[in-house]
Short mmCIF file of C-alpha atoms in Angstrom, two decimals:
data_model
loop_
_atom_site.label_atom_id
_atom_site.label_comp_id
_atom_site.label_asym_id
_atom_site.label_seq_id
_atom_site.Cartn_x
_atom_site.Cartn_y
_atom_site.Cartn_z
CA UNK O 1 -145.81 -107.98 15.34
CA UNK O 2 -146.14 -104.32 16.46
CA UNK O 3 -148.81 -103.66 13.78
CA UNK O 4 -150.72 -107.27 14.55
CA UNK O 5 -150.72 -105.61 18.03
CA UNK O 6 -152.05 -102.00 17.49
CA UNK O 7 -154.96 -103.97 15.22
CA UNK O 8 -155.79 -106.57 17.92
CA UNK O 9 -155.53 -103.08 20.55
CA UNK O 10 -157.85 -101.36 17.70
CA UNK O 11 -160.63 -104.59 17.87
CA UNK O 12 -160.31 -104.83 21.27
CA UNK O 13 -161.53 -100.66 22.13
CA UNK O 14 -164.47 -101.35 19.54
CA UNK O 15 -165.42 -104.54 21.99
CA UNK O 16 -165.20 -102.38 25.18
CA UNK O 17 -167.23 -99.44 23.58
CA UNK O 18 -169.68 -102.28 22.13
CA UNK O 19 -170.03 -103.41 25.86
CA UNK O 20 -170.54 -99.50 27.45
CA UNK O 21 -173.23 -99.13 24.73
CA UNK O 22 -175.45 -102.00 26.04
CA UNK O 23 -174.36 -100.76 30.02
CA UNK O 24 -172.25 -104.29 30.21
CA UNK O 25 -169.79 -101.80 32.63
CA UNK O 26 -168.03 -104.47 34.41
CA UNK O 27 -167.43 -106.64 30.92
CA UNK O 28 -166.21 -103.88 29.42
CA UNK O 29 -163.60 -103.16 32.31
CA UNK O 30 -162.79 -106.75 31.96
CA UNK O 31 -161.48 -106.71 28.54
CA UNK O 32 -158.41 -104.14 29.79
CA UNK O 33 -157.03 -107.09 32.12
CA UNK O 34 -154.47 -107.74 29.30
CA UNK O 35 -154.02 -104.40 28.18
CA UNK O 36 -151.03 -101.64 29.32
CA UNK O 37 -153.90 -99.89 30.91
CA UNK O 38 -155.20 -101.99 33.14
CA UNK O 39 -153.98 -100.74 36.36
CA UNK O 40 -156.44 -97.52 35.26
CA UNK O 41 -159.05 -100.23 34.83
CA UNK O 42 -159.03 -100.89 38.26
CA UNK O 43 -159.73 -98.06 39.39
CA UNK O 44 -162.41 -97.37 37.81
CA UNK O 45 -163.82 -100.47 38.39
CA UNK O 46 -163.50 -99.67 41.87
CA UNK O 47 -165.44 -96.34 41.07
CA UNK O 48 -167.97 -98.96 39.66
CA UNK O 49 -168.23 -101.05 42.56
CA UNK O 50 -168.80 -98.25 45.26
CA UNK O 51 -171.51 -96.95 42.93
CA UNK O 52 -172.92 -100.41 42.83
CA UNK O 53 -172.66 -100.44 46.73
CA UNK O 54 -174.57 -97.49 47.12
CA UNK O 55 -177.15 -98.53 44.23
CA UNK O 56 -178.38 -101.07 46.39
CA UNK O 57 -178.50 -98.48 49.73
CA UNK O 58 -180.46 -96.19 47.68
CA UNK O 59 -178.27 -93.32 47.32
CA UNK O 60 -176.62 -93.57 44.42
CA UNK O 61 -176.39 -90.78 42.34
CA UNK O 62 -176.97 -91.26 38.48
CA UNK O 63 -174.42 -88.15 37.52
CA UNK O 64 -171.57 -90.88 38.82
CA UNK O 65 -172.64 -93.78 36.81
CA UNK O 66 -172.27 -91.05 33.50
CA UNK O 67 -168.81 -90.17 34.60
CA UNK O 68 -167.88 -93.84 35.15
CA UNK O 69 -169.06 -94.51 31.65
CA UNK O 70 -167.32 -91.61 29.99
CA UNK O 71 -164.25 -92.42 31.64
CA UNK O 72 -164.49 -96.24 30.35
CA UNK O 73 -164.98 -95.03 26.92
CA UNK O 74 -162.06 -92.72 27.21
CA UNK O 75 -159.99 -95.26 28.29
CA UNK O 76 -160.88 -97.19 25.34
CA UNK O 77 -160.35 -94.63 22.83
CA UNK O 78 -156.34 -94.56 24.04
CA UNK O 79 -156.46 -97.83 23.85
CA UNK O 80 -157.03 -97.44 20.01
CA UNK O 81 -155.42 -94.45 19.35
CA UNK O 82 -152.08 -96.68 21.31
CA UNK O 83 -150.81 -97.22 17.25
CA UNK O 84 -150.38 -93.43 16.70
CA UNK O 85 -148.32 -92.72 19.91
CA UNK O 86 -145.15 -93.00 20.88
CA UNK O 87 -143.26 -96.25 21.14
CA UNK O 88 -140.66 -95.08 23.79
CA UNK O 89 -141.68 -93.41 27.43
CA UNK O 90 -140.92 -90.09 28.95
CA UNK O 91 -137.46 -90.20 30.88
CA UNK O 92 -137.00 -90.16 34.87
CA UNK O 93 -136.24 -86.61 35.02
CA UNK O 94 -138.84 -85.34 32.49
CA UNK O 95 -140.71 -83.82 35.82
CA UNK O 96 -138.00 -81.61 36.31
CA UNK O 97 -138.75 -79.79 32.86
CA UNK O 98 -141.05 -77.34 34.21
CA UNK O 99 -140.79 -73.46 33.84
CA UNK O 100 -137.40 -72.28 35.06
CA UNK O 101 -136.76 -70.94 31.52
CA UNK O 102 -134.40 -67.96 32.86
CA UNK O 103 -132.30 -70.06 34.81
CA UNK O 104 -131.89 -72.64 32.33
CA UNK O 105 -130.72 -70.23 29.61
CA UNK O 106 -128.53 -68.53 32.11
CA UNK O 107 -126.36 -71.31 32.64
CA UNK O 108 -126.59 -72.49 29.08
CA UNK O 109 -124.33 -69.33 28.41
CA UNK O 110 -122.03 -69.93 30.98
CA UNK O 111 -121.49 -73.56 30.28
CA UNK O 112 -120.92 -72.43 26.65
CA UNK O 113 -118.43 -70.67 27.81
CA UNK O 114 -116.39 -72.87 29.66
CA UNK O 115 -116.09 -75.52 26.99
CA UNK O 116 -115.61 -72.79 24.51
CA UNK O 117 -112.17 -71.71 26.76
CA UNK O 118 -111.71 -75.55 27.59
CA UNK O 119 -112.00 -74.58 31.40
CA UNK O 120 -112.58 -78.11 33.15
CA UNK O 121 -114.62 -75.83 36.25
CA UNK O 122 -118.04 -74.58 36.12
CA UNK O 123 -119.18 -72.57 38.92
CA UNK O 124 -123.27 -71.45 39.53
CA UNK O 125 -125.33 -69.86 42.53
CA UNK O 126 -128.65 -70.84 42.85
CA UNK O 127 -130.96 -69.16 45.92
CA UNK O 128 -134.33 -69.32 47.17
CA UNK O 129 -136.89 -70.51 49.83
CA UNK O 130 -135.89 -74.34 50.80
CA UNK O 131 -139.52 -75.90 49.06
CA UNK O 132 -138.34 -74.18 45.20
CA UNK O 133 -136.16 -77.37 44.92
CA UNK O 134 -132.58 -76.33 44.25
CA UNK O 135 -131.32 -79.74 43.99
CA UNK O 136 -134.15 -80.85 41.20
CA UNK O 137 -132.76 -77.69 39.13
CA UNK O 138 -129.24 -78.78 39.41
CA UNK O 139 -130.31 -82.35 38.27
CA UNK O 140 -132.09 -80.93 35.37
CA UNK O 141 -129.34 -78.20 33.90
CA UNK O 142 -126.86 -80.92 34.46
CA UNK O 143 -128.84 -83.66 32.29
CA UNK O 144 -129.97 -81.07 29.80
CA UNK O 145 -126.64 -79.53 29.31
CA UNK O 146 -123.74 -81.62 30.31
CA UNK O 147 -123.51 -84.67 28.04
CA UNK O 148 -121.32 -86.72 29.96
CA UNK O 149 -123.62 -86.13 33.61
CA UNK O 150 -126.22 -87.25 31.60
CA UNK O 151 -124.15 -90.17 30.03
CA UNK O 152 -123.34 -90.84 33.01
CA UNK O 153 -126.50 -90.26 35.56
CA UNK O 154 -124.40 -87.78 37.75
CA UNK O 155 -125.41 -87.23 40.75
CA UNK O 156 -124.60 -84.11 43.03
CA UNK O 157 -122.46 -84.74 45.55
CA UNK O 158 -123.61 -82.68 48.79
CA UNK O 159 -121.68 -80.67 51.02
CA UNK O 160 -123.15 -78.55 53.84
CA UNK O 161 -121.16 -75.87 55.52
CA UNK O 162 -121.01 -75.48 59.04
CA UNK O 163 -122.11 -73.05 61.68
CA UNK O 164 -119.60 -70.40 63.20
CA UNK O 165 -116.63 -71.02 60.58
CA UNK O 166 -113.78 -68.95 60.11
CA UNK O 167 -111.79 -68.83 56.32
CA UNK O 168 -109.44 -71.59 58.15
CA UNK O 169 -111.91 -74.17 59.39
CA UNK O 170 -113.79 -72.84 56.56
CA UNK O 171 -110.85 -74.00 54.11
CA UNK O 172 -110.62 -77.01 55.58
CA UNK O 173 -113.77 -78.14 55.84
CA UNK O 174 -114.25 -77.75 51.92
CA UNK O 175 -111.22 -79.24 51.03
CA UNK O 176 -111.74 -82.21 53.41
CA UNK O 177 -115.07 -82.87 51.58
CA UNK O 178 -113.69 -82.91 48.58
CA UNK O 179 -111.13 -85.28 48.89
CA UNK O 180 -113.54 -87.48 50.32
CA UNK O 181 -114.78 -87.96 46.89
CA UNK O 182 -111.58 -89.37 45.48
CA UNK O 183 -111.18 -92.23 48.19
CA UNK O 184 -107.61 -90.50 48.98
CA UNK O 185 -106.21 -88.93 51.72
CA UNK O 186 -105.93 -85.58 51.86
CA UNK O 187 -102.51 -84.03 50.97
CA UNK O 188 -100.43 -82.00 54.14
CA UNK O 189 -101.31 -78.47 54.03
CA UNK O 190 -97.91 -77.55 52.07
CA UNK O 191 -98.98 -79.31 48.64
CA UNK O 192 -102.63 -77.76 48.74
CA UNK O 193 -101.42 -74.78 46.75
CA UNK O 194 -103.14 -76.53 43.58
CA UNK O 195 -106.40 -78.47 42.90
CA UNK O 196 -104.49 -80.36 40.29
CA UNK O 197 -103.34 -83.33 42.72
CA UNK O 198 -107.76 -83.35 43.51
CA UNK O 199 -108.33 -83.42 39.58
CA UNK O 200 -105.76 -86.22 39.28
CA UNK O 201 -107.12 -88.42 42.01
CA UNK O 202 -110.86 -87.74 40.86
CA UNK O 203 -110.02 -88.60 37.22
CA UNK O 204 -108.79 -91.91 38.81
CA UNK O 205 -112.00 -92.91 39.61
CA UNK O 206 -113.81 -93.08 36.28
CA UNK O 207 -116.30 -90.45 36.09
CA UNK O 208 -116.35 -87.84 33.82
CA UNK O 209 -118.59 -85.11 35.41
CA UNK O 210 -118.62 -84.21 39.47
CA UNK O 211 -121.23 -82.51 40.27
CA UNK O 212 -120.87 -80.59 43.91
CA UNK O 213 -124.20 -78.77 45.59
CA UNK O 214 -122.38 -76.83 48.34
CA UNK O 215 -125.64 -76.14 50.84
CA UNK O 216 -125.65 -72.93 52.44
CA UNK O 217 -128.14 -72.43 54.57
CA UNK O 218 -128.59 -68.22 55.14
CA UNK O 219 -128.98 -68.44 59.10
CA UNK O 220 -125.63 -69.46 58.77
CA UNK O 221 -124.24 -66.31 56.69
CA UNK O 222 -121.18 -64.77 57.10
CA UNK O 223 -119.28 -62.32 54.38
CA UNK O 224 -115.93 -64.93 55.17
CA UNK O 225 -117.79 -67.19 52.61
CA UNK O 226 -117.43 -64.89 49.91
CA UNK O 227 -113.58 -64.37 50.81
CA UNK O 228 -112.67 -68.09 50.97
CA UNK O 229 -114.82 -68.74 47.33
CA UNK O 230 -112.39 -65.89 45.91
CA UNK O 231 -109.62 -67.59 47.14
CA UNK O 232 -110.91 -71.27 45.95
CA UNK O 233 -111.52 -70.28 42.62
CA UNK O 234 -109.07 -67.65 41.86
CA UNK O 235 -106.06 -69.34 43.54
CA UNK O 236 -106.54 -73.17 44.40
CA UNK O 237 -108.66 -74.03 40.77
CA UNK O 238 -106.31 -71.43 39.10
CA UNK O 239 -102.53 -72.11 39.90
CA UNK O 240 -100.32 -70.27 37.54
CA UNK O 241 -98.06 -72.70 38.18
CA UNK O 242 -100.61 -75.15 37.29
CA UNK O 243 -102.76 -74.06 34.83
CA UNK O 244 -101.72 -75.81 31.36
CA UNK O 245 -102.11 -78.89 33.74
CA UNK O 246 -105.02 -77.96 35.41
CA UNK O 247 -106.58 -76.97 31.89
CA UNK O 248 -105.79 -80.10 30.10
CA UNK O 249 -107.52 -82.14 32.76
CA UNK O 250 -109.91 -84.84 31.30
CA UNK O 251 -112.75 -84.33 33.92
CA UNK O 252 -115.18 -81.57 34.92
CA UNK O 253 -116.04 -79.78 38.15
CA UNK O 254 -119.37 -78.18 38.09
CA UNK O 255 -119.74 -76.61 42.00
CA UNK O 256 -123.40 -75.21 42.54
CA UNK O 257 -123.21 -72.89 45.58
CA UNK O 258 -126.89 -73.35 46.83
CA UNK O 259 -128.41 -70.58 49.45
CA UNK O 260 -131.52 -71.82 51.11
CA UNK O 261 -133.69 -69.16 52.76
CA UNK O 262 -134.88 -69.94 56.19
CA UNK O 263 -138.02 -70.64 56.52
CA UNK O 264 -140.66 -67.96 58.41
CA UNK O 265 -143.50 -69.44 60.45
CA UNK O 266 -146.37 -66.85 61.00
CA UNK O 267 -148.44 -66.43 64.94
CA UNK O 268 -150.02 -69.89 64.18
CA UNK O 269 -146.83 -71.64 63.68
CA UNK O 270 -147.48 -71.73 59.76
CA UNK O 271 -145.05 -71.78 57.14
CA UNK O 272 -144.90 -68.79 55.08
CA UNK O 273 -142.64 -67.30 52.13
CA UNK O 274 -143.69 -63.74 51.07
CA UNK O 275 -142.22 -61.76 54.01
CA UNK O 276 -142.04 -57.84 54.02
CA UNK O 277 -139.12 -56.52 52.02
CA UNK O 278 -138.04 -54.43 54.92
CA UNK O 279 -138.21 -57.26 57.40
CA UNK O 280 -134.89 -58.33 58.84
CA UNK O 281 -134.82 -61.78 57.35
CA UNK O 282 -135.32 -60.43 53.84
CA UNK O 283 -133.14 -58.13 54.03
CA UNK O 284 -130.33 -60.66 54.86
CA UNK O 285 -131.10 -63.02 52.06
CA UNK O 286 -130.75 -59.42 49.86
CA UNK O 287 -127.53 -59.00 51.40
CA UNK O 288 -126.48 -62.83 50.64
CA UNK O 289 -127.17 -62.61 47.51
CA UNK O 290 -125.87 -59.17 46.83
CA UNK O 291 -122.40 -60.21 47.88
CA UNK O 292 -122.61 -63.68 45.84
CA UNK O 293 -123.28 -61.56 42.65
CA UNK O 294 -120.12 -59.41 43.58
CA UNK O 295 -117.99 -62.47 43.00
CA UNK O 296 -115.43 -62.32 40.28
CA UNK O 297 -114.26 -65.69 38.82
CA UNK O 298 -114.13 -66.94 35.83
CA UNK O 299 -116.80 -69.23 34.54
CA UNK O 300 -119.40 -68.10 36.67
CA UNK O 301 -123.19 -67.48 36.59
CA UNK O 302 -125.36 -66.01 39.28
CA UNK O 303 -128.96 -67.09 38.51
CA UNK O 304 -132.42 -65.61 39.32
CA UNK O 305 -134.03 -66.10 42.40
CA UNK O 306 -136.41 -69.67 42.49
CA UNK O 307 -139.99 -68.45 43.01
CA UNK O 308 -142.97 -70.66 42.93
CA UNK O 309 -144.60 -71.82 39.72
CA UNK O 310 -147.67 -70.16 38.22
CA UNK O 311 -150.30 -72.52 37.10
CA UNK O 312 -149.76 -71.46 33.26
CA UNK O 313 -146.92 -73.21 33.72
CA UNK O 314 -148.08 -76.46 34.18
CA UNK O 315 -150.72 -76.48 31.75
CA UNK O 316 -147.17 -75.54 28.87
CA UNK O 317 -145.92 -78.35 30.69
CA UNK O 318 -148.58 -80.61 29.88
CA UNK O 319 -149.27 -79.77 26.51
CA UNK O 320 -145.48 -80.51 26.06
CA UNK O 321 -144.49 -83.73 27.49
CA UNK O 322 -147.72 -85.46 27.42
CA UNK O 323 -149.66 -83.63 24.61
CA UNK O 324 -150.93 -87.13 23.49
CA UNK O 325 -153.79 -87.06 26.43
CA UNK O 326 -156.75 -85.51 25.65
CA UNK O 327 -157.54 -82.14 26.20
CA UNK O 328 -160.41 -83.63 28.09
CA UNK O 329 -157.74 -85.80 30.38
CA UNK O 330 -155.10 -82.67 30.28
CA UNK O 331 -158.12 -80.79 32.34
CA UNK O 332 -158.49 -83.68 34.67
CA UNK O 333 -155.24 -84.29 35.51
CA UNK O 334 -154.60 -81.30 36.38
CA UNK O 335 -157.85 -80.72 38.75
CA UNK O 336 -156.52 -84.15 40.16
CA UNK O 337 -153.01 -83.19 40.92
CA UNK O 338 -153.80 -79.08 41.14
CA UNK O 339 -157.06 -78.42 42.49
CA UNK O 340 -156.40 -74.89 43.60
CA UNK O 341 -156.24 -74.44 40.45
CA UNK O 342 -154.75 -70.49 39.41
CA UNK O 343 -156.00 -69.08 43.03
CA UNK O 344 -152.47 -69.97 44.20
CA UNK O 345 -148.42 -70.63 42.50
CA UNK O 346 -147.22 -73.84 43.75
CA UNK O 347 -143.84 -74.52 45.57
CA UNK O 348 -141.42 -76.43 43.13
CA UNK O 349 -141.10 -79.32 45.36
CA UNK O 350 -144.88 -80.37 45.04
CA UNK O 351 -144.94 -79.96 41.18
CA UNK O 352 -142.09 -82.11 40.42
CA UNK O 353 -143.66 -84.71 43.11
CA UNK O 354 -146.83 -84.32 41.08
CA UNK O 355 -145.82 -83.99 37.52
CA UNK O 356 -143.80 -87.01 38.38
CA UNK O 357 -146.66 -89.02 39.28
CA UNK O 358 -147.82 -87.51 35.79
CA UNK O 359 -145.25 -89.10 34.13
CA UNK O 360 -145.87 -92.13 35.19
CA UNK O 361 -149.36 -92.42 34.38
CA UNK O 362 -148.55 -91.34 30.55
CA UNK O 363 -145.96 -94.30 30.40
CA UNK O 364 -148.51 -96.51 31.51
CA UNK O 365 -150.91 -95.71 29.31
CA UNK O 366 -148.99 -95.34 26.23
CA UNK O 367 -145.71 -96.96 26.65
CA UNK O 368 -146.52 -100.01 24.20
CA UNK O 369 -146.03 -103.29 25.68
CA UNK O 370 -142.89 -105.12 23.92
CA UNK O 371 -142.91 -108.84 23.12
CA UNK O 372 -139.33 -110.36 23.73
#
């Protein structure tokens, strides 16, 4: 059936190209109606039908017409060229994949060595301005590195500190939070000397993986954080009393301590990033993260600061996930979604928004149809 379909796909681009030839435009954007790329055959029939419009004022410019044709017949040569690609589409997260190299390997190490020392806890800092997308990097390490959150489609499980907190309301805040996840009440303050009772009660619940992004916002600093994480990991995760227990424990705990710069508006009440080294807000976020890189616990990574991506970086994107498009299409696609173009590096947020739009052009176009 498949190759009865990539010969009828084959006859059917020779058709359309027959058609262009002869200038039989709207024919040839007819014979795409049953194709996987006919939604893209829309729009360029719309493309067709302003130019007609503006034929008939008088102003329409013959340069379009060429591009409308060229953009037919490329459409048609995918349309052949559908039996040489790939039978199964790009994934959900595939947008995700782009640059953070450094940060991936980082945590590849220290998730190596967790499971290498069975440790069921995995504890990471992330930091940067709020628009760099911490929670799309903790999405992507966890599906490209932890089996079962991938298995399973883990999703991180949010908890935002509050202002003004003391290591008591601090404490209990967290531990609250937690315990939400487990559907159980919290335990009286004598039996939290161990996170083993938590373990238990998530491990109840089915999942595998739990995946925590603890928000903390840098307005909201204060050097008690650091105190109460020591204590967290190094006493409450660590019970001596505990620990062959705690250890054998058939779940993991990956808690991603995310620090999101504030943003700086400039006199015209416009967001900007790049403020001066010396200026009092950047010189808190260097004393945030100084004093999260002084933490010592076990299983622990500290990883480099999110910046914004370089347009290189897209274009190794590209010619990785959908290196079946033209180089021709590559180029447009990236004018489309890019047009700065390299005059500027691009906040995280709007490149996974756009390479995810991307993605789902590619699976259009080249995701073959299947017949049940």
């Amino acid at each position: 059936m498949e190759q009865f379909m990539n010969s009828a796909e084959k006859q059917l681009a020779f058709q359309i190209q027959e058609a262009v030839k002869v200038n039989k435009l709207g024919q040839a954007l007819a014979l795409f109606e049953n194709t996987p790329l006919k939604n893209k055959a829309i729009l360029i029939q719309a493309s067709l039908k302003e130019f007609r419009e503006n034929e008939i004022k008088g102003i329409a410019q013959e340069n379009v017409l060429h591009s409308i044709r060229d953009r037919i017949l490329q459409l048609a040569e995918d349309l052949g060229d559908n039996s040489n690609k790939r039978t199964q589409d790009l994934g959900s997260l595939h947008h995700l994949y782009c640059d953070r190299v450094d940060h991936s390997e980082h945590f590849k190490q220290d998730y190596q060595e967790a499971l290498d020392k069975r440790s069921p806890f995995l504890f990471c800092t992330l930091y940067g301005p709020p628009q760099q997308s911490h929670k799309g990097l903790i999405k992507r390490l966890l599906h490209q590195y932890v089996q079962e959150a991938k298995d399973e489609k883990v999703k991180p499980e949010s908890i935002v500190l509050p202002r003004n907190y003391t290591f008591s309301s601090l404490k209990g805040h967290f531990l609250d939070e937690l315990w939400k996840r487990s559907n159980k009440l919290r335990p009286n303050e004598e039996e939290k000397v161990s996170i083993l009772p938590l373990l238990q009660a998530l491990e109840e619940r089915g999942k595998k993986v739990w995946a925590f992004r603890i928000y903390i916002k840098s307005s909201y600093w204060d050097p008690i954080l650091v105190t109460f994480l020591q204590w967290f990991i190094n006493e409450y995760c660590q019970d001596p009393l505990q620990i062959k227990s705690i250890q054998q424990s058939r779940i993991k705990l990956c808690f991603f301590f995310t620090v999101v710069y504030e943003e700086v508006s400039d006199n015209r009440g416009l967001l900007k990033r790049w403020v001066k080294k010396t200026s009092p807000q950047r010189q808190l976020e260097q004393e945030i993260v100084g004093a999260m890189k002084t933490l010592t616990i076990p299983h622990y990574t500290c990883l480099p600061e999110l910046y914004a991506v370089e347009y290189d970086m897209l274009d190794d994107w590209m010619e990785t996930y959908v290196s079946e498009f033209s180089h021709t299409r590559k180029s447009a696609l990236l004018t489309q979604f890019f047009p700065e173009g390299k005059k500027k590096r691009y906040a995280m947020e709007r490149v996974e928004q756009q390479l995810k739009a991307i993605v789902s052009l590619y699976n259009e176009e080249f995701l073959l149809q299947s017949n049940p």
